[in-house]
Short mmCIF file of C-alpha atoms and ligand atoms in Angstrom, two decimals:
data_model
loop_
_atom_site.label_atom_id
_atom_site.label_comp_id
_atom_site.label_asym_id
_atom_site.label_seq_id
_atom_site.Cartn_x
_atom_site.Cartn_y
_atom_site.Cartn_z
CA MET G 192 -15.71 -28.59 -8.95
CA GLU G 193 -19.22 -27.90 -7.81
CA SER G 194 -20.07 -24.38 -8.77
CA SER G 195 -18.51 -21.61 -10.81
CA VAL G 196 -17.57 -18.11 -9.74
CA ARG G 197 -20.71 -16.97 -11.55
CA ALA G 198 -22.87 -18.92 -9.12
CA THR G 199 -20.93 -17.41 -6.25
CA ALA G 200 -21.43 -13.93 -7.66
CA GLN G 201 -25.11 -14.57 -8.00
CA GLU G 202 -25.27 -15.67 -4.38
CA VAL G 203 -23.45 -12.55 -3.26
CA ILE G 204 -25.81 -10.47 -5.34
CA ALA G 205 -28.93 -12.40 -4.33
CA GLY G 206 -28.06 -12.02 -0.66
CA GLN G 207 -28.41 -8.27 -0.94
CA GLU G 208 -31.49 -6.30 -0.12
CA PRO G 209 -32.05 -4.33 -3.33
CA ALA G 210 -33.73 -1.45 -1.49
CA ALA G 211 -32.08 1.96 -1.54
CA GLY G 212 -29.66 2.53 1.27
CA ASP G 213 -28.78 -1.10 1.89
CA ASP G 214 -25.15 -0.14 2.41
CA SER G 215 -25.92 3.25 3.86
CA ASP G 216 -25.96 2.08 7.46
CA LEU G 217 -22.35 1.03 6.97
CA GLU G 218 -19.60 3.45 7.78
CA VAL G 219 -17.19 4.08 4.93
CA PHE G 220 -13.50 3.65 5.59
CA ASP G 221 -11.60 5.69 8.12
CA ASP G 222 -11.15 9.14 6.62
CA ALA G 223 -9.94 10.56 9.92
CA PHE G 224 -6.81 8.43 9.54
CA ALA G 225 -6.57 8.92 5.77
CA GLY G 226 -6.19 12.66 6.38
CA ASP G 227 -8.00 15.71 5.10
CA ALA G 228 -5.42 17.37 2.85
CA ARG G 229 -7.01 18.63 -0.32
CA ASP G 230 -3.81 18.92 -2.29
CA PRO G 231 -0.60 17.62 -0.72
CA TYR G 232 1.18 17.73 -4.08
CA PRO G 233 2.68 21.25 -4.01
CA GLU G 234 4.30 20.45 -0.67
CA LEU G 235 5.55 17.09 -1.97
CA ALA G 236 7.03 18.83 -5.03
CA LEU G 237 8.86 21.33 -2.82
CA ALA G 238 10.21 18.52 -0.65
CA ARG G 239 11.30 16.49 -3.68
CA ALA G 240 13.21 19.47 -5.06
CA ALA G 241 14.72 20.65 -1.75
CA HIS G 242 15.80 17.32 -0.25
CA PRO G 243 14.99 14.21 -2.31
CA VAL G 244 15.98 12.04 0.66
CA GLN G 245 14.95 13.89 3.80
CA ARG G 246 16.15 12.99 7.28
CA VAL G 247 13.57 13.69 9.98
CA GLU G 248 14.05 13.09 13.71
CA MET G 249 10.98 11.25 15.00
CA PRO G 250 11.22 10.47 18.69
CA ASP G 251 7.90 8.58 18.74
CA MET G 252 8.75 5.72 16.39
CA PRO G 253 7.85 2.47 18.13
CA HIS G 254 10.98 0.41 17.50
CA ASP G 255 13.87 2.66 18.31
CA GLU G 256 13.53 6.15 19.68
CA ALA G 257 17.01 7.22 18.72
CA LEU G 258 16.81 6.55 14.99
CA PRO G 259 15.69 9.10 12.42
CA VAL G 260 13.21 8.50 9.62
CA PHE G 261 14.03 9.14 5.96
CA PHE G 262 11.40 10.36 3.50
CA VAL G 263 12.20 9.41 -0.10
CA TYR G 264 10.55 11.49 -2.84
CA ARG G 265 12.16 10.79 -6.22
CA TYR G 266 10.94 8.06 -8.56
CA ASP G 267 14.40 6.51 -9.10
CA ASP G 268 15.20 6.39 -5.39
CA VAL G 269 11.82 4.88 -4.47
CA LEU G 270 12.29 2.30 -7.21
CA GLU G 271 15.79 1.42 -6.01
CA VAL G 272 14.56 0.75 -2.48
CA LEU G 273 11.46 -1.21 -3.50
CA ARG G 274 13.46 -3.46 -5.81
CA ASP G 275 16.02 -4.36 -3.19
CA GLY G 276 14.55 -6.82 -0.71
CA GLU G 277 18.00 -7.63 0.68
CA ARG G 278 19.11 -4.22 1.88
CA PHE G 279 15.58 -3.10 2.79
CA SER G 280 13.30 -5.15 4.99
CA SER G 281 9.52 -5.21 5.29
CA ALA G 282 9.39 -7.21 8.53
CA HIS G 283 8.61 -4.11 10.63
CA ILE G 284 5.17 -4.01 8.98
CA THR G 285 4.31 -7.25 10.75
CA GLU G 286 6.17 -6.42 13.93
CA PHE G 287 5.01 -2.88 14.59
CA ILE G 288 2.15 -2.01 12.28
CA MET G 289 -0.21 -4.84 11.41
CA GLY G 290 0.86 -7.92 13.37
CA GLU G 291 -1.37 -7.48 16.38
CA VAL G 292 -4.47 -7.28 14.22
CA MET G 293 -3.55 -9.49 11.31
CA GLY G 294 -1.38 -12.27 12.74
CA ARG G 295 2.15 -13.44 11.96
CA TYR G 296 1.92 -14.32 8.29
CA ILE G 297 1.41 -11.01 6.56
CA LEU G 298 2.75 -11.30 3.04
CA VAL G 299 3.45 -7.59 2.74
CA GLY G 300 5.42 -7.68 6.02
CA MET G 301 7.72 -10.65 5.33
CA ASP G 302 11.25 -10.96 3.94
CA ASP G 303 12.90 -13.76 1.99
CA PRO G 304 13.10 -16.69 2.10
CA GLY G 305 9.70 -16.90 3.87
CA HIS G 306 8.19 -14.26 1.61
CA ARG G 307 9.25 -15.98 -1.61
CA ARG G 308 7.77 -19.34 -0.60
CA TYR G 309 4.52 -17.88 0.73
CA ARG G 310 4.04 -15.56 -2.25
CA ALA G 311 4.66 -18.39 -4.73
CA LEU G 312 1.99 -20.49 -3.02
CA VAL G 313 -0.71 -17.81 -2.80
CA SER G 314 0.08 -16.56 -6.33
CA THR G 315 -1.28 -19.75 -7.82
CA ALA G 316 -4.75 -18.47 -6.87
CA PHE G 317 -4.14 -15.26 -8.89
CA ARG G 318 -3.20 -16.91 -12.18
CA ARG G 319 -4.30 -15.32 -15.44
CA GLY G 320 -7.08 -17.78 -16.25
CA ALA G 321 -8.70 -17.09 -12.90
CA LEU G 322 -8.63 -13.35 -13.56
CA ALA G 323 -10.43 -13.67 -16.91
CA ARG G 324 -13.13 -15.77 -15.26
CA TRP G 325 -13.50 -13.35 -12.33
CA GLU G 326 -13.94 -10.45 -14.73
CA ALA G 327 -16.76 -12.06 -16.71
CA GLU G 328 -18.48 -14.00 -13.97
CA LEU G 329 -18.03 -11.84 -10.90
CA ILE G 330 -16.85 -8.26 -11.53
CA GLU G 331 -19.25 -7.46 -14.38
CA PRO G 332 -22.35 -8.86 -12.59
CA VAL G 333 -21.45 -7.02 -9.37
CA VAL G 334 -21.10 -3.73 -11.27
CA GLY G 335 -24.36 -4.36 -13.10
CA GLU G 336 -26.26 -5.09 -9.91
CA LEU G 337 -24.96 -1.98 -8.14
CA ILE G 338 -25.93 0.22 -11.09
CA ASP G 339 -29.41 -1.39 -11.27
CA ARG G 340 -30.19 0.12 -7.89
CA PHE G 341 -29.92 3.72 -9.10
CA ALA G 342 -30.04 3.57 -12.92
CA GLY G 343 -33.71 4.59 -13.03
CA ARG G 344 -33.25 7.57 -10.75
CA GLY G 345 -31.30 9.99 -12.96
CA ARG G 346 -28.95 10.84 -10.10
CA ALA G 347 -26.70 9.02 -7.65
CA GLU G 348 -23.91 9.52 -5.14
CA LEU G 349 -21.31 7.15 -6.53
CA VAL G 350 -19.07 6.90 -3.45
CA ARG G 351 -21.78 5.55 -1.17
CA GLU G 352 -23.77 3.75 -3.81
CA PHE G 353 -21.02 2.40 -5.99
CA THR G 354 -17.32 2.65 -5.12
CA PHE G 355 -17.74 1.79 -1.41
CA PRO G 356 -19.69 -1.49 -1.69
CA TYR G 357 -18.00 -2.51 -4.97
CA PRO G 358 -14.62 -4.05 -4.00
CA THR G 359 -16.01 -5.69 -0.86
CA LYS G 360 -18.63 -7.42 -2.97
CA VAL G 361 -15.99 -8.52 -5.45
CA THR G 362 -13.73 -9.80 -2.65
CA ALA G 363 -16.63 -11.63 -0.96
CA GLY G 364 -17.40 -13.22 -4.33
CA LEU G 365 -13.76 -14.23 -4.88
CA LEU G 366 -13.68 -15.88 -1.49
CA GLY G 367 -16.96 -17.64 -2.27
CA LEU G 368 -18.75 -16.32 0.80
CA PRO G 369 -22.48 -17.02 1.01
CA GLY G 370 -24.48 -13.99 -0.14
CA GLU G 371 -26.33 -13.52 3.14
CA ASP G 372 -22.98 -12.98 4.92
CA TYR G 373 -21.95 -10.01 2.82
CA GLN G 374 -23.16 -7.25 5.14
CA GLN G 375 -21.39 -8.81 8.10
CA PHE G 376 -18.26 -9.15 5.99
CA GLN G 377 -18.47 -5.47 5.08
CA ARG G 378 -18.73 -4.57 8.79
CA TRP G 379 -15.68 -6.68 9.61
CA SER G 380 -13.71 -5.11 6.73
CA THR G 381 -14.51 -1.62 7.94
CA ALA G 382 -13.66 -2.51 11.55
CA ILE G 383 -10.31 -4.07 10.61
CA LEU G 384 -9.46 -1.12 8.41
CA SER G 385 -10.24 1.32 11.22
CA VAL G 386 -7.44 -0.15 13.32
CA HIS G 387 -5.69 3.20 13.77
CA ARG G 388 -8.75 4.71 15.44
CA LYS G 389 -10.43 1.71 17.10
CA ARG G 390 -7.74 -0.82 17.85
CA ASP G 391 -9.74 -3.13 20.15
CA GLN G 392 -12.63 -3.37 17.72
CA ALA G 393 -10.23 -4.18 14.90
CA ILE G 394 -8.58 -6.97 16.89
CA ALA G 395 -12.00 -8.42 17.81
CA ALA G 396 -13.19 -8.24 14.18
CA SER G 397 -10.02 -9.93 13.00
CA ALA G 398 -10.60 -12.86 15.39
CA GLU G 399 -14.23 -13.12 14.24
CA VAL G 400 -13.19 -13.20 10.59
CA ARG G 401 -10.77 -15.99 11.39
CA ASP G 402 -13.45 -18.10 13.09
CA TYR G 403 -15.91 -17.40 10.31
CA LEU G 404 -13.41 -18.34 7.59
CA ALA G 405 -12.40 -21.51 9.45
CA GLY G 406 -15.89 -22.91 8.83
CA ILE G 407 -15.77 -22.06 5.13
CA LEU G 408 -12.24 -23.44 4.75
CA SER G 409 -13.17 -26.83 6.14
CA GLU G 410 -16.18 -26.97 3.78
CA ARG G 411 -13.92 -26.17 0.81
CA ARG G 412 -11.40 -28.78 1.83
CA ARG G 413 -14.17 -31.37 1.73
CA GLU G 414 -15.84 -30.02 -1.38
CA PRO G 415 -13.72 -27.64 -3.50
CA ARG G 416 -15.43 -24.94 -5.54
CA GLU G 417 -14.07 -22.47 -8.05
CA ASP G 418 -13.16 -19.82 -5.51
CA LEU G 419 -10.07 -18.37 -3.90
CA ILE G 420 -10.42 -20.27 -0.62
CA SER G 421 -10.59 -23.61 -2.49
CA ASP G 422 -7.54 -22.58 -4.56
CA LEU G 423 -5.56 -21.66 -1.45
CA ALA G 424 -6.62 -24.85 0.35
CA HIS G 425 -5.24 -26.93 -2.51
CA ALA G 426 -2.26 -24.79 -3.59
CA GLU G 427 0.91 -26.86 -3.71
CA LEU G 428 4.54 -26.07 -4.53
CA ASP G 429 7.33 -28.67 -4.43
CA GLY G 430 5.07 -30.86 -2.33
CA GLU G 431 4.43 -28.07 0.19
CA ARG G 432 1.04 -26.62 1.12
CA LEU G 433 -0.14 -23.55 2.98
CA THR G 434 -0.95 -24.01 6.65
CA GLU G 435 -4.38 -22.97 7.96
CA GLU G 436 -2.88 -19.93 9.68
CA GLU G 437 -1.20 -18.85 6.43
CA ILE G 438 -4.50 -19.11 4.59
CA PHE G 439 -6.40 -17.05 7.19
CA SER G 440 -3.68 -14.43 7.28
CA PHE G 441 -3.68 -14.10 3.53
CA LEU G 442 -7.46 -13.80 3.35
CA ARG G 443 -7.47 -11.16 6.06
CA LEU G 444 -4.75 -9.20 4.25
CA LEU G 445 -7.04 -8.93 1.23
CA LEU G 446 -9.21 -6.50 3.18
CA PRO G 447 -6.65 -3.71 3.62
CA ALA G 448 -4.67 -4.68 0.53
CA GLY G 449 -7.48 -5.18 -1.94
CA VAL G 450 -10.65 -3.56 -0.68
CA GLU G 451 -9.74 -0.12 0.58
CA THR G 452 -7.22 0.61 -2.18
CA THR G 453 -9.61 -0.35 -4.97
CA TYR G 454 -12.51 1.54 -3.41
CA ARG G 455 -10.35 4.64 -3.40
CA SER G 456 -8.71 4.15 -6.81
CA THR G 457 -12.08 3.63 -8.53
CA GLY G 458 -13.33 6.86 -6.94
CA ASN G 459 -10.20 8.68 -8.07
CA LEU G 460 -10.60 7.47 -11.65
CA LEU G 461 -14.24 8.56 -11.77
CA PHE G 462 -13.55 11.93 -10.14
CA SER G 463 -10.56 12.67 -12.38
CA LEU G 464 -12.62 12.08 -15.52
CA LEU G 465 -15.93 13.57 -14.34
CA SER G 466 -14.17 16.80 -13.42
CA ARG G 467 -12.57 16.95 -16.91
CA PRO G 468 -15.50 16.55 -19.30
CA ALA G 469 -13.36 16.73 -22.46
CA GLN G 470 -11.26 13.73 -21.42
CA LEU G 471 -14.36 11.89 -20.20
CA GLY G 472 -15.97 12.57 -23.59
CA ALA G 473 -12.93 11.18 -25.39
CA VAL G 474 -13.08 7.97 -23.34
CA ARG G 475 -16.83 7.69 -23.84
CA ALA G 476 -16.36 7.94 -27.60
CA ASP G 477 -13.36 5.61 -27.80
CA ARG G 478 -13.28 2.86 -25.25
CA SER G 479 -9.80 1.79 -26.28
CA LEU G 480 -8.73 4.77 -24.12
CA VAL G 481 -10.09 3.21 -20.91
CA GLY G 482 -6.84 1.37 -20.12
CA GLN G 483 -4.72 4.53 -20.35
CA ALA G 484 -7.30 6.50 -18.34
CA VAL G 485 -6.98 3.89 -15.57
CA GLU G 486 -3.16 4.12 -15.59
CA GLU G 487 -3.15 7.92 -15.60
CA ALA G 488 -5.63 8.01 -12.70
CA LEU G 489 -3.41 5.60 -10.75
CA ARG G 490 -0.36 7.77 -11.42
CA PHE G 491 -2.03 11.10 -10.83
CA GLU G 492 -3.99 10.15 -7.70
CA THR G 493 -2.47 7.07 -6.10
CA PRO G 494 -4.93 5.75 -3.49
CA LEU G 495 -2.11 4.82 -1.11
CA LEU G 496 0.47 7.57 -0.74
CA TYR G 497 3.44 5.73 0.73
CA ALA G 498 5.12 2.41 1.49
CA THR G 499 7.73 1.78 4.19
CA ARG G 500 10.96 -0.18 4.58
CA LEU G 501 13.66 -0.66 7.21
CA ALA G 502 17.35 -0.33 6.25
CA VAL G 503 19.08 -3.63 7.01
CA SER G 504 22.60 -2.18 6.86
CA ASP G 505 24.18 1.27 6.61
CA ILE G 506 23.53 2.62 3.11
CA VAL G 507 23.77 5.81 1.11
CA LEU G 508 20.79 6.90 -1.01
CA SER G 509 21.16 9.91 -3.33
CA GLY G 510 24.18 10.96 -1.28
CA VAL G 511 22.39 10.79 2.07
CA PRO G 512 23.83 8.33 4.63
CA ILE G 513 21.14 6.12 6.19
CA PRO G 514 22.13 4.11 9.28
CA ALA G 515 21.05 0.48 9.65
CA GLY G 516 17.71 0.16 11.41
CA SER G 517 16.29 3.45 10.07
CA THR G 518 12.78 3.59 8.68
CA LEU G 519 12.30 4.75 5.10
CA ILE G 520 9.00 6.31 4.07
CA LEU G 521 8.76 5.91 0.31
CA MET G 522 6.50 8.63 -1.00
CA LEU G 523 4.78 6.88 -3.92
CA ALA G 524 2.66 9.98 -4.45
CA ALA G 525 5.73 12.20 -4.92
CA ALA G 526 7.50 9.62 -7.11
CA ASN G 527 4.46 9.47 -9.41
CA ARG G 528 4.72 13.22 -10.01
CA ASP G 529 8.49 13.32 -10.55
CA GLN G 530 9.15 15.71 -13.46
CA ALA G 531 12.32 13.80 -14.25
CA ARG G 532 10.04 11.01 -15.51
CA TRP G 533 6.78 12.72 -16.54
CA PRO G 534 6.72 16.10 -18.28
CA ASP G 535 4.21 18.45 -16.68
CA PRO G 536 3.50 15.85 -13.98
CA ASP G 537 0.75 17.80 -12.21
CA ARG G 538 -1.51 17.66 -15.25
CA PHE G 539 -3.99 14.78 -15.54
CA ASP G 540 -3.65 13.70 -19.15
CA ILE G 541 -4.87 10.35 -20.40
CA PHE G 542 -3.02 10.99 -23.69
CA ARG G 543 0.49 11.23 -22.23
CA ASP G 544 3.16 8.70 -23.28
CA PRO G 545 2.59 5.66 -21.13
CA LYS G 546 5.25 5.03 -18.47
CA VAL G 547 4.87 2.66 -15.58
CA HIS G 548 3.84 4.43 -12.36
CA ILE G 549 4.71 3.25 -8.87
CA SER G 550 1.25 3.01 -7.29
CA PHE G 551 1.42 -0.79 -7.17
CA GLY G 552 4.97 -0.76 -5.77
CA GLN G 553 7.79 -2.68 -7.47
CA GLY G 554 10.19 -5.54 -6.78
CA PRO G 555 9.48 -8.57 -4.61
CA HIS G 556 6.38 -7.07 -2.96
CA ILE G 557 4.81 -5.65 -6.12
CA CYS G 558 1.04 -5.73 -5.71
CA LEU G 559 -0.28 -9.23 -6.18
CA GLY G 560 -3.74 -7.91 -6.99
CA MET G 561 -2.77 -5.26 -9.56
CA HIS G 562 -4.37 -7.01 -12.53
CA LEU G 563 -7.52 -7.55 -10.53
CA ALA G 564 -7.57 -3.91 -9.40
CA ARG G 565 -7.09 -2.71 -12.97
CA ALA G 566 -9.88 -5.00 -14.15
CA GLU G 567 -12.21 -3.64 -11.45
CA MET G 568 -11.46 -0.04 -12.42
CA ARG G 569 -11.80 -0.74 -16.15
CA VAL G 570 -15.09 -2.61 -15.83
CA ALA G 571 -16.54 0.02 -13.49
CA LEU G 572 -15.81 2.83 -15.96
CA ASN G 573 -16.98 0.93 -19.03
CA VAL G 574 -20.26 -0.24 -17.55
CA LEU G 575 -21.07 3.13 -15.95
CA LEU G 576 -20.56 4.77 -19.37
CA ASP G 577 -22.64 2.08 -21.09
CA ARG G 578 -25.51 2.23 -18.66
CA LEU G 579 -25.72 5.91 -17.69
CA PRO G 580 -25.99 8.18 -20.76
CA ASP G 581 -24.55 11.65 -20.38
CA LEU G 582 -23.00 10.80 -17.00
CA ARG G 583 -21.75 14.05 -15.41
CA LEU G 584 -21.06 15.68 -12.06
CA ASP G 585 -24.14 17.27 -10.47
CA PRO G 586 -23.45 21.05 -10.54
CA ASP G 587 -25.56 21.39 -7.38
CA GLY G 588 -23.73 18.54 -5.65
CA GLY G 589 -21.63 20.72 -3.35
CA ASP G 590 -17.90 20.77 -3.65
CA PRO G 591 -16.62 17.20 -3.96
CA TYR G 592 -12.85 16.85 -3.95
CA ILE G 593 -10.16 14.20 -3.54
CA ARG G 594 -8.72 14.34 -0.04
CA GLY G 595 -6.18 12.62 2.18
CA GLN G 596 -2.46 12.34 2.82
CA VAL G 597 -2.25 8.64 3.78
CA PHE G 598 -4.99 7.37 1.51
CA ARG G 599 -6.75 9.54 -1.07
CA SER G 600 -10.22 9.36 -2.61
CA PRO G 601 -13.17 11.67 -3.33
CA THR G 602 -15.33 13.02 -0.53
CA SER G 603 -18.38 12.25 -2.68
CA LEU G 604 -19.35 11.80 -6.33
CA PRO G 605 -22.76 13.35 -6.91
CA VAL G 606 -23.75 12.62 -10.51
CA LEU G 607 -26.61 13.14 -12.95
CA PHE G 608 -27.36 11.07 -16.05
CA GLY G 609 -30.00 10.26 -18.59
C1 HEM W 735 -5.64 0.22 -6.96
C2 HEM W 735 -5.63 -0.73 -6.06
C3 HEM W 735 -4.37 -1.19 -5.36
C4 HEM W 735 -3.23 -0.49 -5.05
C5 HEM W 735 -2.92 0.97 -5.33
C6 HEM W 735 -2.34 -1.42 -4.39
C7 HEM W 735 -1.07 -1.09 -3.94
C8 HEM W 735 -0.16 -1.99 -3.42
C9 HEM W 735 1.20 -1.67 -3.06
C10 HEM W 735 1.86 -0.30 -3.20
C11 HEM W 735 1.78 -2.81 -2.61
C12 HEM W 735 3.24 -2.98 -2.16
C13 HEM W 735 3.45 -2.60 -0.73
C14 HEM W 735 4.90 -2.64 -0.33
O1 HEM W 735 5.78 -2.84 -1.17
O2 HEM W 735 5.16 -2.46 0.87
C15 HEM W 735 0.77 -3.84 -2.65
C16 HEM W 735 0.97 -5.13 -2.23
C17 HEM W 735 -0.04 -6.08 -2.20
N1 HEM W 735 -1.31 -5.96 -2.74
FE1 HEM W 735 -2.09 -4.34 -3.63
N2 HEM W 735 -2.94 -2.63 -4.31
C18 HEM W 735 -4.19 -2.55 -4.89
C19 HEM W 735 -5.11 -3.55 -5.05
C20 HEM W 735 -4.95 -4.84 -4.60
C21 HEM W 735 -5.90 -5.91 -4.76
C22 HEM W 735 -7.24 -5.78 -5.48
C23 HEM W 735 -5.39 -7.00 -4.12
C24 HEM W 735 -5.93 -8.39 -3.97
C25 HEM W 735 -7.17 -8.75 -4.05
C26 HEM W 735 -4.08 -6.62 -3.59
C27 HEM W 735 -3.25 -7.46 -2.91
C28 HEM W 735 -1.97 -7.14 -2.53
C29 HEM W 735 -1.10 -8.06 -1.82
C30 HEM W 735 -1.46 -9.47 -1.38
C31 HEM W 735 0.11 -7.40 -1.62
C32 HEM W 735 1.36 -7.93 -0.91
C33 HEM W 735 2.31 -8.50 -1.92
C34 HEM W 735 3.62 -8.91 -1.29
O3 HEM W 735 3.98 -8.42 -0.23
O4 HEM W 735 4.30 -9.77 -1.91
N3 HEM W 735 -3.86 -5.31 -3.90
N4 HEM W 735 -0.40 -3.32 -3.17
#
């Protein structure tokens, strides 16, 4: 093994222009698609109470105009569907939603047995030992370098200057991309993630990422390093290996799966605490509370509001008959605020009794990157508190708020410190 993740992180960091605004020419992710709702939760609560499984006629669905769509709001119902990969399929995600941009092998859009085999192979790259190394050698240095750029200034806008570049830098470091390629990688990520608005650009960016990664993959096959691409190139299970196309598809999936979600969830964590100074103060004073603050932020403001499935056969869910072929929209956001599971669910409270939320999904497709995402959120909060004394929202910073009904994250995070 030639170089460690630390060296890779240093390359990613060294390849950056340290001047102010080096990411500011980059567009942040597509908030037009994410939606502008300031607080969708009252409406979700009404829907959950009135019709936990709601049948809606949607003539525009791409696969079958005649079939209705079912919105699922309760925690137990969402859990039941997510856990059952036999009665509920994910293949429509490849076929109708992401396939054209991302290719055929999209882990999140596959069913068994293909899903099980593919997930087992790529999972080897996400083993525990790798995560501990990433945290120390990649995540912490990336956070430190981002904070260095504004630490002397006494003020910052943490969405543009911190949460937006952060997960892309971490992902570029995980992949072992040369530092000078980071800006291009960020542009490709944003283009691919803007697929709903600019489809042709997203398809072109996806093809460019594939060609770019092909060069790196052949280098890593010849000379493995301690990075994700090397791990995937050499992953083996029962004598089987991943094909090139499977590797490219997986790497491309990390952009929507790992970058946008973590960008948004880190913003939500920071906003939730900064706008509640007493809870922020408690975390600042006792860092053993960071883990529960991360979990409560994920429950309270999930970055991704829903997941989808297709019913394989006729089923009944909470008394509502669902014909085979129907789409189910599983409202993770509503399930996370189900009062049957969390007392006073619309209160952000890092001290509540811990109960697993559903923001990372459940069952066969449960988020493969959840430990990494948690580590990114935890490190971000800890190092920001260590480095920026008296970190607080800027009272003259306008009216930042968390918005969106597909994805959610803060409009901005103007802060003062020192
Ligand atoms: C807070 C951040 C994140 C959230 C809220 C999140 C959420 C989710 C959810 C809800 C699913 C399941 C989707 C479904 O069942 O249809 C999922 C799957 C997945 N996530 Fe994440 N994710 C996050 C971060 C990450 C990161 C950092 C990575 C990797 C670097 C990642 C990689 C994946 C992959 C590969 C899958 C597909 C797993 C499969 O289908 O077997 N995610 N994620």
